[in-house]
Coordinates of C-alpha atoms and ligand atoms in Angstrom, one line a residue:
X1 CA -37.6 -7.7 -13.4
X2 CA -35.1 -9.0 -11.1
X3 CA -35.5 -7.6 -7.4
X4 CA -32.7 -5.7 -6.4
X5 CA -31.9 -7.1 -3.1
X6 CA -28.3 -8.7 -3.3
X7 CA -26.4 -6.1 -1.4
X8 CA -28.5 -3.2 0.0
X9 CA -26.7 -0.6 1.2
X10 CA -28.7 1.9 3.1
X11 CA -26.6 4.9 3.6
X12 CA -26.5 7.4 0.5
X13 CA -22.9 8.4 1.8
X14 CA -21.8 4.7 1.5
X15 CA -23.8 4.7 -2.5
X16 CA -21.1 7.7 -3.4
X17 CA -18.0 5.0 -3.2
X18 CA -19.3 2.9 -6.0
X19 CA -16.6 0.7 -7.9
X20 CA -15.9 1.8 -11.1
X21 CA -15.2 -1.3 -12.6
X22 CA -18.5 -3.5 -13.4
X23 CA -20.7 -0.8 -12.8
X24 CA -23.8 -0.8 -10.3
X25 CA -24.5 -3.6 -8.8
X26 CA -26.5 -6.2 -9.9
X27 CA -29.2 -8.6 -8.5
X28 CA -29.9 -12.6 -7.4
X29 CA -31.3 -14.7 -9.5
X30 CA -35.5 -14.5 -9.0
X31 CA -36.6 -17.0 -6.3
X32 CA -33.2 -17.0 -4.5
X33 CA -34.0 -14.9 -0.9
X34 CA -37.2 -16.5 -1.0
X35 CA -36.5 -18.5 2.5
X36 CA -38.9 -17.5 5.4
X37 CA -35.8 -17.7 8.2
X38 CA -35.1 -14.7 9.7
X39 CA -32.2 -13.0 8.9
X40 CA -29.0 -13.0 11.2
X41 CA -28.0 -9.8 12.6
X42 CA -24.1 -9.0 12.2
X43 CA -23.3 -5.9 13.7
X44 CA -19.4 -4.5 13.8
X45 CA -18.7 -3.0 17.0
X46 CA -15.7 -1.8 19.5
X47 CA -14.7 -3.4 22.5
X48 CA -12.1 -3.0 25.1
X49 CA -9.7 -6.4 25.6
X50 CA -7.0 -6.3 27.6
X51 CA -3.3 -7.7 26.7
X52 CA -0.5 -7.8 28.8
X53 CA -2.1 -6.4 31.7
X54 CA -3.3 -3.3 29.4
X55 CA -6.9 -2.2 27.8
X56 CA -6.8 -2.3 23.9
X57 CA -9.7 -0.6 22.0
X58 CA -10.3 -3.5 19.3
X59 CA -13.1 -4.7 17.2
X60 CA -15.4 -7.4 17.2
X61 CA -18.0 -8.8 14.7
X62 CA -21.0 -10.0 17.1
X63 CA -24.6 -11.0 16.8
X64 CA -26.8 -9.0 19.4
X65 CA -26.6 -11.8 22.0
X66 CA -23.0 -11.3 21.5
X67 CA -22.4 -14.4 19.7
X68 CA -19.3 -13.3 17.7
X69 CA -19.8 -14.6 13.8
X70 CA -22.0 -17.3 13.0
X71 CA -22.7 -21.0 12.7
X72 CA -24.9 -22.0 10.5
X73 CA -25.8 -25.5 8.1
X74 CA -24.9 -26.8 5.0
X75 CA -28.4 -26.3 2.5
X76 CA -29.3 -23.2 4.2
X77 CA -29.2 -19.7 3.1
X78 CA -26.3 -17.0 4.3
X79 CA -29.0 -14.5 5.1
X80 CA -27.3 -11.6 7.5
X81 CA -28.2 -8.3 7.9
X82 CA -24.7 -6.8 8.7
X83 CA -25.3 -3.2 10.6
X84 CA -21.7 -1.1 11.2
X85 CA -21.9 0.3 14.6
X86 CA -18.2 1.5 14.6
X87 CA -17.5 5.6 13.7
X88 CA -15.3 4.4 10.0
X89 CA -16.5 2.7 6.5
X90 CA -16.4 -0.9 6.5
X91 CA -17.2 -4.0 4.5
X92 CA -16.8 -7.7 5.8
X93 CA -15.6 -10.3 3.1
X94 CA -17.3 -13.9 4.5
X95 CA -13.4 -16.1 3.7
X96 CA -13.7 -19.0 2.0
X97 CA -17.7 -19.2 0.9
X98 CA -19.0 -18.4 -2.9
X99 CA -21.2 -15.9 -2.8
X100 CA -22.8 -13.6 -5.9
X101 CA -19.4 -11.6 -6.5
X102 CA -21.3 -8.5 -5.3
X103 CA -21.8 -9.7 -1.8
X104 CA -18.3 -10.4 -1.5
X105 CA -16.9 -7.6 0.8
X106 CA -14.2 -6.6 -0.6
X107 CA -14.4 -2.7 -1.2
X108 CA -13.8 -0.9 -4.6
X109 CA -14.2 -4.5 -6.0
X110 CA -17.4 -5.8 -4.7
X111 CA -19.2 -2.9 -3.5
X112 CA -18.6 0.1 -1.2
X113 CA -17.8 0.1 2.2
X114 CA -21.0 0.6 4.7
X115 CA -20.8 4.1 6.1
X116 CA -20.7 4.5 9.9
X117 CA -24.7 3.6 11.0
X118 CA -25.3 2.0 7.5
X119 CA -26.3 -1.3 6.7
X120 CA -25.7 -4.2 4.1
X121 CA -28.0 -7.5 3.8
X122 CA -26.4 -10.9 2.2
X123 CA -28.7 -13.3 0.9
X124 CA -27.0 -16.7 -0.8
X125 CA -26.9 -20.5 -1.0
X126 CA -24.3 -22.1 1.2
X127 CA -22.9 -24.9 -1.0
X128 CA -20.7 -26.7 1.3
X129 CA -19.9 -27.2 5.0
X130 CA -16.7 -26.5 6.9
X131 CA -14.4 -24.0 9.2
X132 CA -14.6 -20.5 7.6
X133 CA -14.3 -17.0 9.0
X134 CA -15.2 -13.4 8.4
X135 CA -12.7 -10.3 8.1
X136 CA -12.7 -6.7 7.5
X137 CA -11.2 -6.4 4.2
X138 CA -11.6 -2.0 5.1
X139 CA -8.2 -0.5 4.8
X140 CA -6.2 -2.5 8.2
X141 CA -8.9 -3.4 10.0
X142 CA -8.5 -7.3 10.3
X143 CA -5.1 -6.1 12.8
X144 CA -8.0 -4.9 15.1
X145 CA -9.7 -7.9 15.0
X146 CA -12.7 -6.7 12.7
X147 CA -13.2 -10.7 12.1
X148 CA -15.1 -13.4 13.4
X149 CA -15.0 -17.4 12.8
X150 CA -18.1 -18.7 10.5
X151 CA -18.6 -22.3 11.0
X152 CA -20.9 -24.5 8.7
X153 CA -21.9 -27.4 10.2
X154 CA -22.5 -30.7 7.8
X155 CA -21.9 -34.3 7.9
X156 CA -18.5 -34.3 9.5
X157 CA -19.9 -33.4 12.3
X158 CA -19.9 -36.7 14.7
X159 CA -22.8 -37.4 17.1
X160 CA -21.0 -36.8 20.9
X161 CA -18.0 -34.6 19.6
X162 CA -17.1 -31.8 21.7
X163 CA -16.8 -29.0 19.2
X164 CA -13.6 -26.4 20.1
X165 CA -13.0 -23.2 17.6
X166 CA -9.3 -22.2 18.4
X167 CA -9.0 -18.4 16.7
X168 CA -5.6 -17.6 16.1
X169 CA -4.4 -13.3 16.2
X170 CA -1.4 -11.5 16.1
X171 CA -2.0 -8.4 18.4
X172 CA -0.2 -5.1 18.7
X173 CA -0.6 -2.0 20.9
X174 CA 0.7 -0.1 17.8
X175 CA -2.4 1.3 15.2
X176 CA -1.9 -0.3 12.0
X177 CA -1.6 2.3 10.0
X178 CA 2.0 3.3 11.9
X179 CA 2.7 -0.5 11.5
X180 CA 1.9 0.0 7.8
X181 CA 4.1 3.5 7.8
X182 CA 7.1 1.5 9.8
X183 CA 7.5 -0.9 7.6
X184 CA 7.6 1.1 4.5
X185 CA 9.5 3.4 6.2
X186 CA 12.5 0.8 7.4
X187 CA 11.2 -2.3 8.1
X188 CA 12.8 -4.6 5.5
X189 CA 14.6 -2.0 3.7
X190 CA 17.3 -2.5 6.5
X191 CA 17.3 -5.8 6.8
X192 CA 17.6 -6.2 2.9
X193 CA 20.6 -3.4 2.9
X194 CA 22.6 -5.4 6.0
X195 CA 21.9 -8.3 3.7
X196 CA 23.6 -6.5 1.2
X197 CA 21.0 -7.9 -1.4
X198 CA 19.6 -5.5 -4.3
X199 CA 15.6 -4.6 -4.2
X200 CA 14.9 -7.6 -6.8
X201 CA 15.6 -10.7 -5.5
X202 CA 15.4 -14.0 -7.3
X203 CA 14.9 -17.5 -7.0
X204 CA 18.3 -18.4 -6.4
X205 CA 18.8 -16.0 -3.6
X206 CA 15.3 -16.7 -2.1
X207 CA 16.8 -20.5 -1.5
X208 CA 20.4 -19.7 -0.6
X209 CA 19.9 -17.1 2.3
X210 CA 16.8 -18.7 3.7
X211 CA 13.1 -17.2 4.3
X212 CA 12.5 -13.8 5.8
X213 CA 9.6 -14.2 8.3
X214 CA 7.7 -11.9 10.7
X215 CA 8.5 -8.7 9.4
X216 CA 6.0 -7.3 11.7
X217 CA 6.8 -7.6 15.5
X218 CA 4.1 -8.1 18.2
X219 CA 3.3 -7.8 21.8
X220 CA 1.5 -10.7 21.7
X221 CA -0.1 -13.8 20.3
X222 CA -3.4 -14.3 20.9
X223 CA -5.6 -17.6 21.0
X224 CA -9.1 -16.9 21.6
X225 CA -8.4 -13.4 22.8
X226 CA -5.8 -15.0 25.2
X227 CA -2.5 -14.9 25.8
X228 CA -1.0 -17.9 28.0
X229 CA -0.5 -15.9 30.9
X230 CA -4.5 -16.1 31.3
X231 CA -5.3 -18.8 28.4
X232 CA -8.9 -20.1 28.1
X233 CA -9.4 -22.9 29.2
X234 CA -12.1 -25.4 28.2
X235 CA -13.8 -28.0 29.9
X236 CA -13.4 -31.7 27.8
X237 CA -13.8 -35.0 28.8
X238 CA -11.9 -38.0 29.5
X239 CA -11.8 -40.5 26.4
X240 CA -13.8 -37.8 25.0
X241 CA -14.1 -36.5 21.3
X242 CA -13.1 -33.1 20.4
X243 CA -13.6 -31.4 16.8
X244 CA -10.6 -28.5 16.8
X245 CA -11.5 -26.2 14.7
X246 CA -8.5 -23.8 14.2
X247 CA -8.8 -20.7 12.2
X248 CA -5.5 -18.2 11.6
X249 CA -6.9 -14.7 11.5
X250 CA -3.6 -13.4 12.4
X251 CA -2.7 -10.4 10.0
X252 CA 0.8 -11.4 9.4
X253 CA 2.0 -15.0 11.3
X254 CA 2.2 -18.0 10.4
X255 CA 2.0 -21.0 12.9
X256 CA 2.5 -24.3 13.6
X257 CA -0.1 -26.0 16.0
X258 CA 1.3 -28.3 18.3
X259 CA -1.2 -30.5 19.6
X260 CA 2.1 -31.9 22.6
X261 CA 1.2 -35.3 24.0
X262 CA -2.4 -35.7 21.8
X263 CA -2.0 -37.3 18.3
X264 CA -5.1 -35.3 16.1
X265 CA -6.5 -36.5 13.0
X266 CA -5.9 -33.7 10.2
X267 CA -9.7 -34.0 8.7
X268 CA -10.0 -30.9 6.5
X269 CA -8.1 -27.6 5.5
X270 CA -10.0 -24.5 4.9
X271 CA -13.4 -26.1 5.1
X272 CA -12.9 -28.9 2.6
X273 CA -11.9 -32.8 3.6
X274 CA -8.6 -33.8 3.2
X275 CA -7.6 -38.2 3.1
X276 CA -7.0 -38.3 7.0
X277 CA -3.5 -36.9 8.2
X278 CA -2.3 -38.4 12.1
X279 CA 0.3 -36.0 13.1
X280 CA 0.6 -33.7 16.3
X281 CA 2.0 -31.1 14.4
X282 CA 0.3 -28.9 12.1
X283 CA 1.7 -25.5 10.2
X284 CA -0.9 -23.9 9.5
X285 CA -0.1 -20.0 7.5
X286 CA -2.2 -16.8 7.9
X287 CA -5.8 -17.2 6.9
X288 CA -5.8 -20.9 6.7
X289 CA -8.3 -23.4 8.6
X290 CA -7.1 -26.8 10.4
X291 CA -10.1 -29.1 11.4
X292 CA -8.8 -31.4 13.8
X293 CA -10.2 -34.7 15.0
X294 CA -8.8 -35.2 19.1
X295 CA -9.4 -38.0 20.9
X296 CA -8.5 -38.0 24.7
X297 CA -6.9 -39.9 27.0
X298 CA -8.5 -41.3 30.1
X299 CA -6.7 -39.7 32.3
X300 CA -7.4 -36.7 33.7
X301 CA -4.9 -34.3 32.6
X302 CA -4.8 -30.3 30.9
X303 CA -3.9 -30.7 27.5
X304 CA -2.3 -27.4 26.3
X305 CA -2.7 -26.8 22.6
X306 CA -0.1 -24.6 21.1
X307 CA 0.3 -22.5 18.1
X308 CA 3.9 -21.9 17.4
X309 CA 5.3 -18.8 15.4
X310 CA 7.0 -19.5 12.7
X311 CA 11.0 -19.3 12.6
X312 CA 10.3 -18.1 16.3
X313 CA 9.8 -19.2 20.2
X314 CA 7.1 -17.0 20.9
X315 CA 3.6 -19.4 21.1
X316 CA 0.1 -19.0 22.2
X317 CA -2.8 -21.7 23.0
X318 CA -5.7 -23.0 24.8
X319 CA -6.0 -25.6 27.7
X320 CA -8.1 -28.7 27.4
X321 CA -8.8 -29.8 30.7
X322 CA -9.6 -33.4 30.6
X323 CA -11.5 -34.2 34.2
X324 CA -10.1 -32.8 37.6
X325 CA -6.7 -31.5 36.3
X326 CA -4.2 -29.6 37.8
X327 CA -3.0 -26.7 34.9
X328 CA 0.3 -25.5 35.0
X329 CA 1.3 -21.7 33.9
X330 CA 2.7 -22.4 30.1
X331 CA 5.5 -19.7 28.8
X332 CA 4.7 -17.8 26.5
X333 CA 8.1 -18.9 24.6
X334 CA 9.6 -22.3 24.1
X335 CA 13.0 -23.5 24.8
X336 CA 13.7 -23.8 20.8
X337 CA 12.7 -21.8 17.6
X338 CA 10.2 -23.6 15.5
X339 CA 11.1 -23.5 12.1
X340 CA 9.4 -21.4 8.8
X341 CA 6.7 -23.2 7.7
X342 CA 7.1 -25.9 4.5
X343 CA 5.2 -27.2 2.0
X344 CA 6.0 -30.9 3.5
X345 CA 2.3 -31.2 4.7
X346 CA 0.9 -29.8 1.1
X347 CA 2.8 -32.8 -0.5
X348 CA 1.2 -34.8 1.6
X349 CA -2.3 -33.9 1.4
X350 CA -4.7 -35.1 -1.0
X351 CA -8.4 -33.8 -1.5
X352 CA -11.4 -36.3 -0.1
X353 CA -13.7 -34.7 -3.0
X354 CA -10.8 -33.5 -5.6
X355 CA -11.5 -31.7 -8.6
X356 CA -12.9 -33.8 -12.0
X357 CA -9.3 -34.2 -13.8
X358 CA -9.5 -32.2 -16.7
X359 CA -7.1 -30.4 -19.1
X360 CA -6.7 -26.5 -17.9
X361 CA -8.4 -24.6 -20.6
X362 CA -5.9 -21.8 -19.4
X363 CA -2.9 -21.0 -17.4
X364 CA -2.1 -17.7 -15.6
X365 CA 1.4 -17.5 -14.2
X366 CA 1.6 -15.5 -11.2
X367 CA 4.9 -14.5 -10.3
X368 CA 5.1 -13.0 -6.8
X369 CA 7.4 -10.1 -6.6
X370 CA 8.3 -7.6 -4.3
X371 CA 10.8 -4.5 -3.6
X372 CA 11.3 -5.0 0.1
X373 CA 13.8 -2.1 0.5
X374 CA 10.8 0.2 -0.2
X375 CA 7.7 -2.0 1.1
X376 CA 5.8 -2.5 -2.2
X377 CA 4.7 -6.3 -3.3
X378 CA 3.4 -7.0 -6.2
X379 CA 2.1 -9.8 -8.7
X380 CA 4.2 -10.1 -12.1
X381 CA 5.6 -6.7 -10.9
X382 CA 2.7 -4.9 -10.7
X383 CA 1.7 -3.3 -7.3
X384 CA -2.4 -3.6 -7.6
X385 CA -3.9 -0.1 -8.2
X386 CA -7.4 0.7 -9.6
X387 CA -6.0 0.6 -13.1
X388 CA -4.8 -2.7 -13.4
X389 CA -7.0 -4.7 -15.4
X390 CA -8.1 -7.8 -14.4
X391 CA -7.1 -10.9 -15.3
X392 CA -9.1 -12.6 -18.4
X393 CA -11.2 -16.1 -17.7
X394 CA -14.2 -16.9 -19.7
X395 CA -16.9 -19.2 -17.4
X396 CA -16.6 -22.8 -17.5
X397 CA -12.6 -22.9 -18.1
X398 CA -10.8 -25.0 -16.1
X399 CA -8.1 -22.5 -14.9
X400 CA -4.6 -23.3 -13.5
X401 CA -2.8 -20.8 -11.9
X402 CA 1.0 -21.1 -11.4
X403 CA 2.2 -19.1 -8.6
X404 CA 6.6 -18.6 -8.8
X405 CA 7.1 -16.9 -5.1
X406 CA 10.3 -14.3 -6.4
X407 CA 10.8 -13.2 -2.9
X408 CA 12.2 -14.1 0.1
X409 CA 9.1 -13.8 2.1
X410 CA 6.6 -16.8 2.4
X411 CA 2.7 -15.5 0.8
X412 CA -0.5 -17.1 1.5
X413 CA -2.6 -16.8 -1.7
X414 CA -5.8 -16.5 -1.8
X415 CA -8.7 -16.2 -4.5
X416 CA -11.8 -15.0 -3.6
X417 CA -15.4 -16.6 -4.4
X418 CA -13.9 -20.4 -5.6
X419 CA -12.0 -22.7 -4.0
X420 CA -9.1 -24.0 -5.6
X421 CA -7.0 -27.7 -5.6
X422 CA -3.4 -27.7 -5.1
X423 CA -2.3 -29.5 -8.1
X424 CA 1.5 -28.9 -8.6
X425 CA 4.8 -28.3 -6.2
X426 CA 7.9 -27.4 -8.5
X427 CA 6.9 -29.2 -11.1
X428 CA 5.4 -32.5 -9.3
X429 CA 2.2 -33.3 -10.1
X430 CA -0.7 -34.7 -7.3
X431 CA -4.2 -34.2 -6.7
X432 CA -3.8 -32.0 -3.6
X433 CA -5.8 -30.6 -1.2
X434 CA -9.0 -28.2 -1.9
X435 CA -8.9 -25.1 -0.4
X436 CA -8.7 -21.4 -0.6
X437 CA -5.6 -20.2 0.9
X438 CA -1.9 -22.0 -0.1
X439 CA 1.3 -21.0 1.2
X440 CA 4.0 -20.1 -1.3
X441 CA 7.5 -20.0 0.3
X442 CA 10.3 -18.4 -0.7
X443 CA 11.5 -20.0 -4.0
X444 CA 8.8 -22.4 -4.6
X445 CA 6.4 -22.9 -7.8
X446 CA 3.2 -23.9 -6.4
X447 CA 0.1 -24.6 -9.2
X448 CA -3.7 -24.6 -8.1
X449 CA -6.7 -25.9 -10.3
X450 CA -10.2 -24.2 -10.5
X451 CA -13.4 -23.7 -12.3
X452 CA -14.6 -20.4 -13.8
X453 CA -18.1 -21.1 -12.0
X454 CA -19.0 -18.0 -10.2
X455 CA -18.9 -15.0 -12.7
X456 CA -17.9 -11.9 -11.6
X457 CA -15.1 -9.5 -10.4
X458 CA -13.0 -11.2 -7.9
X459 CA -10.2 -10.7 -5.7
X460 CA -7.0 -12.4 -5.6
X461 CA -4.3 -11.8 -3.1
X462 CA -1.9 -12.1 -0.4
X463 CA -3.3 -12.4 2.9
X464 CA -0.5 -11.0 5.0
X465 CA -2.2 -7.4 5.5
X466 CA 0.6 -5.2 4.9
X467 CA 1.7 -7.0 1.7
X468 CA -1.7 -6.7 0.5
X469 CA -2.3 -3.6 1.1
X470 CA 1.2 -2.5 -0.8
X471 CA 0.0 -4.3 -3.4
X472 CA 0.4 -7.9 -4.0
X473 CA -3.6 -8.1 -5.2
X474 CA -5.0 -8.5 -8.6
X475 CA -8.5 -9.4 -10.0
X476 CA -10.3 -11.5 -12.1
X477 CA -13.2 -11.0 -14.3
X478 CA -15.5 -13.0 -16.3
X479 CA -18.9 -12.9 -17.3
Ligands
CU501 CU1 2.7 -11.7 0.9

C-alpha cells in the first residue's frame, strides 16, 4: 500500500471542502518522503506594515525565526509543514516548481483550503534551481501579501556574489474584495463606454486604440515592503558582485526594472537560464522572475534600483549602497511615463537548456477574452466555473498552446506544475525562453511548448488577481 502522506490536512472542517473533480487525494510514490531532514515550518500569519505613514493589517508567509519563505537546494526535498495561523481558509500554491498535482495549492483543484489552526505537509523532489515564490491562491489573498519568495539555490550561484531578493507589490488600503466589487461594478465598464467600444473587442481594436493597463489603482508600490520614501537599503560592495533576484508578486502591475547607471546581465527568467541579456532595463509582468547578474563600480556611490509601472510614472525600489555613500531621497514618480510592457525582450530571449525539438503531438488554442463593461474574463469565452471541463492531454505529448490575447488588456499566463518554452510570436518561430509565466499583450499570438510530464489536474490562468478570479482560468487533466 502506498502511504498516504502527500497532503495531510489535519482539520476535519478543512476535509469537508474536498474537490469534486479527481476525487480524494492520492499518495507519493513509496520511498519518496523517506529523507531524514527535518521538515521546514511555514506558518501564514498577520502582521501590521505601515504605508504612507499608516498601519495596514497584511499577511506574511514566515518560518518561526521569521524567515519569510524559504531557500533551499537543488537535489533536496520540498519538505514544509505549512500551519495557517490566520482566522480564514487558505492554501499556498509554491509558483513555478512541479510538485505531485495534489500538493499544488490551488483550492477546489488541488485540494481544500487549510481551516483556521489546520495544517498541510508537502513532501517532493525539487528538480531544478532558480528564483521562485509562494502565493495564496485563497480567494484575494495574494493583495494582502499572503506570499513569500522561495529561492533554490544551484550552480548559478557564483562563489563571492552578494545575493539581493528585490520582492515587487502593489499595495492598497482598500480590502480586496471592494477592489474586486469596484471593478465589476464600474471599473472598465466606463472606460470601455467613454471609449465608445462594444463589450467584445477584437484584434483589430486591441492594436488601433492601444493597451488598457492598471485597471486597479494603488496607494503605493512596494519593493521589499518599502516605498521610496523609506526604501531599504542594502549594504554592497565596491567592484563587488550582486545576484538580483527580482520577483513580481504584485496582484495586478506590471514593471519595468530600471537598473539607472548599472548595466546587469539578464541570467534567467522565472527560475530557468536564459543565453545572457546586457541591458539596464528589464519589463518584467506580474508573477514573473528576473535573475540579474550586477557588477559594481568602484566608486562609492547608492545605486537606486527601480521598478517602473507600466504605461505610468509612479516607481518603487531599493538602494544599493556601494561603500560610504551619500543616498538621496528618490520620488516616488518619474519625470516621464514608462511605456506598457512589450514582447521586444521575449523575441530576444532564448532558453540556455531549451526544450528537445519535437513535433507537438497537440495544440490547444487559447483565445483570451473578456467583457470588460461587466468585469468577467474568460478563456475561448468561457469564464472558469466548477463545470468546465478540463482541457484533454494524454502524458508524454508534447503540447503547444497558442494563446490569441482578444482583449485590450495585457495577461500574464501561467500553467501550473510544468514549465513551459516560448516557442512562437505572431507567427515567428524561435526557441525562446523557459519559463512559467509569458505576457500576452493586447493583440498578440504568443505559442508555448511543453511536456505532459506531471499527470494530474492543473491550473492554468491569468495571474492578474481580479482577472483570475472573474474567470480567465481553466484546467488541464491527464492521467
Ligand atoms: Cu488577465
Amino acid at each position: 500500500m502506498l502511504s498516504r502522506r502527500a497532503l495531510l490536512v489535519s482539520t476535519p472542517a478543512a476535509a469537508a471542502v474536498r474537490p469534486a473533480t479527481l476525487g480524494a487525494q492520492t499518495s507519493l510514490p513509496p520511498g519518496s518522503g523517506e529523507s531524514t531532514s527535518p521538515a521546514t515550518i511555514l506558518q501564514l500569519q498577520r502582521r501590521t506594515i505601515e504605508v504612507n505613514g499608516k498601519p495596514s493589517s497584511v499577511f506574511a508567509i514566515r518560518q518561526p525565526d521569521g524567515t519569510s519563505g524559504i531557500i533551499t537546494e537543488v537535489g533536496k526535498r520540498f519538505r514544509v509543514h505549512l500551519e495557517n495561523n490566520i482566522d480564514q481558509p487558505s492554501l499556498i500554491h509554491w509558483h513555478g516548481l512541479t510538485p505531485p498535482w495534489q500538493q499544488d495549492g490551488v483550492p477546489g483543484i488541488s485540494g481544500p483550503p487549510i481551516a483556521p489552526g489546520g495544517s498541510a505537509d508537502y513532501d517532493f523532489p525539487l528538480r531544478f534551481g532558480g528564483t521562485f515564490w509562494m502565493h495564496s491562491h485563497q480567494g484575494l489573498q495574494e493583495q494582502s501579501l499572503m506570499l513569500a519568495p522561495l529561492i533554490i539555490h544551484d550552480g548559478r550561484d557564483r562563489p563571492g556574489e552578494q545575493e539581493i531578493v528585490l520582492m515587487l507589490n502593489d499595495f492598497s488600503f482598500t480590502p480586496a474584495d471592494e477592489i474586486f466589487a469596484g471593478l465589476k461594478k464600474s471599473g472598465n465598464g466606463l472606460k470601455m463606454a467613454s471609449a465608445a467600444a462594444s463589450a467584445a473587442p477584437i484584434l483589430g481594436m486591441a492594436r488601433a486604440k492601444g493597451p488598457d493597463l492598471n485597471d486597479v489603482k494603488y496607494d503605493a508600490f512596494l519593493a521589499n515592503d518599502r516605498t521610496l520614501a523609506d526604501p531599504e537599503v542594502i549594504k554592497v560592495e565596491p567592484r563587488g558582485h550582486v545576484l538580483l533576484r527580482v520577483i513580481n508578486g504584485s496582484s495586478m502591475s506590471n514593471y519595468h526594472v530600471d537598473l539607472g547607471q548599472l548595466k546587469g546581465e539578464l541570467i534567467a527568467v522565472d527560475g530557468f537560464r536564459t543565453a545572457p541579456v546586457i541591458g539596464s532595463r528589464f519589463p518584467i509582468a506580474v508573477a514573473q522572475r528576473l535573475d540579474i547578474r550586477l557588477t559594481l563600480p568602484r566608486e562609492p556611490v547608492a545605486h537606486p534600483v527601480l521598478a517602473v509601472l507600466e504605461g505610468d510614472r509612479r516607481q518603487t525600489g531599493i538602494v544599493l549602497a556601494a561603500g560610504v555613500a551619500a543616498i538621496t531621497r528618490i520620488p516616488d514618480t518619474t519625470g516621464t511615463a514608462s511605456p506598457a510592457l512589450t514582447l521586444d525582450l521575449e523575441h530576444r530571449l532564448r532558453a540556455a537548456e531549451p526544450l528537445k525539438p519535437r513535433k507537438a503531438d497537440r495544440v490547444h488554442t487559447l483565445n483570451l477574452t473578456g467583457d470588460m463593461a461587466r468585469y468577467i474574463w474568460s478563456i475561448n469565452n468561457v469564464a472558469w466555473n466548477k463545470d468546465v471541463p478540463p482541457l484533454p492531454i494524454a502524458k508524454g505529448e508534447r503540447v503547444e498552446l497558442m494563446m490569441i490575447n482578444q482583449t485590450k488588456m495585457p495577461h500574464p499566463m501561467h500553467l501550473h506544475g510544468h514549465e513551459f518554452q516560448v516557442v512562437e510570436i505572431d507567427g515567428r518561430r524561435f526557441p525562446g525562453a523557459v519559463r512559467d509565466t509569458v505576457l500576452v499583450t493586447p493583440g498578440r499570438r504568443v505559442m508555448v511548448a511543453f511536456d505532459a510530464n506531471n499527470p494530474g489536474l492543473w491550473a492554468f490562468h491569468c495571474h492578474l488577481l481580479y482577472h483570475l478570479d472573474a474567470g480567465m482560468f481553466t484546467t488541464f487533466r491527464y492521467v
